[in-house]
């Protein structure tokens, strides 16, 4: 993923709506931000965690 990309902004621009936000800590103590998104009748969870080295985020998307 390019450091200049904004995964949440890109999904919202595609028509996804943010329903819920939560943050937590993973096993390494890093903050993980979780977003529940909806588009029509589809739902998706977007998890963002800052990279340990360098700029940017580790992104994980899951359809539910």
Coordinates of C-alpha atoms in Angstrom, one line a residue:
X1 CA 0.0 0.0 0.0
X2 CA 1.3 3.4 -0.9
X3 CA 1.9 5.8 2.0
X4 CA -0.3 8.5 0.4
X5 CA -3.4 6.2 0.1
X6 CA -6.3 6.8 2.5
X7 CA -8.3 3.5 2.6
X8 CA -11.3 4.8 4.6
X9 CA -11.6 7.9 2.4
X10 CA -11.4 5.8 -0.7
X11 CA -14.2 3.5 0.5
X12 CA -16.4 6.4 1.5
X13 CA -15.9 8.0 -1.9
X14 CA -17.1 4.7 -3.4
X15 CA -20.4 5.0 -1.6
X16 CA -19.7 3.1 1.7
X17 CA -21.3 4.5 4.8
X18 CA -19.6 4.4 8.2
X19 CA -22.0 2.7 10.7
X20 CA -19.7 2.2 13.7
X21 CA -16.2 2.8 15.0
X22 CA -14.2 1.1 17.7
X23 CA -10.5 1.0 18.7
X24 CA -8.6 -1.7 20.5
X25 CA -5.1 -3.0 21.1
X26 CA -3.6 -6.0 19.4
X27 CA -1.1 -8.5 20.9
X28 CA 1.8 -6.2 20.3
X29 CA 0.1 -3.2 22.0
X30 CA -0.5 -1.3 18.8
X31 CA -3.8 0.6 18.5
X32 CA -6.2 -1.0 15.9
X33 CA -9.0 1.2 14.5
X34 CA -12.0 -0.8 13.3
X35 CA -14.8 0.6 11.1
X36 CA -18.1 -1.1 10.2
X37 CA -19.2 0.0 6.8
X38 CA -22.4 -0.5 4.8
X39 CA -23.2 -0.2 1.1
X40 CA -26.7 -1.1 0.1
X41 CA -27.1 -4.5 1.9
X42 CA -23.4 -5.4 2.1
X43 CA -21.3 -4.9 5.2
X44 CA -17.6 -4.7 5.6
X45 CA -15.1 -4.3 8.5
X46 CA -12.1 -2.2 7.8
X47 CA -9.2 -2.6 10.3
X48 CA -6.3 -0.1 10.3
X49 CA -3.1 -0.5 12.3
X50 CA -0.1 1.8 12.0
X51 CA 3.0 0.1 10.6
X52 CA 5.7 -0.6 13.1
X53 CA 8.3 0.7 10.8
X54 CA 7.7 3.5 8.4
X55 CA 4.7 5.5 7.5
X56 CA 1.2 4.2 6.6
X57 CA -1.1 1.6 7.8
X58 CA -1.6 -2.2 7.6
X59 CA -5.1 -2.6 6.2
X60 CA -7.4 -5.5 6.6
X61 CA -10.8 -5.7 4.9
X62 CA -13.4 -8.3 5.7
X63 CA -16.9 -8.8 4.2
X64 CA -19.5 -9.9 6.7

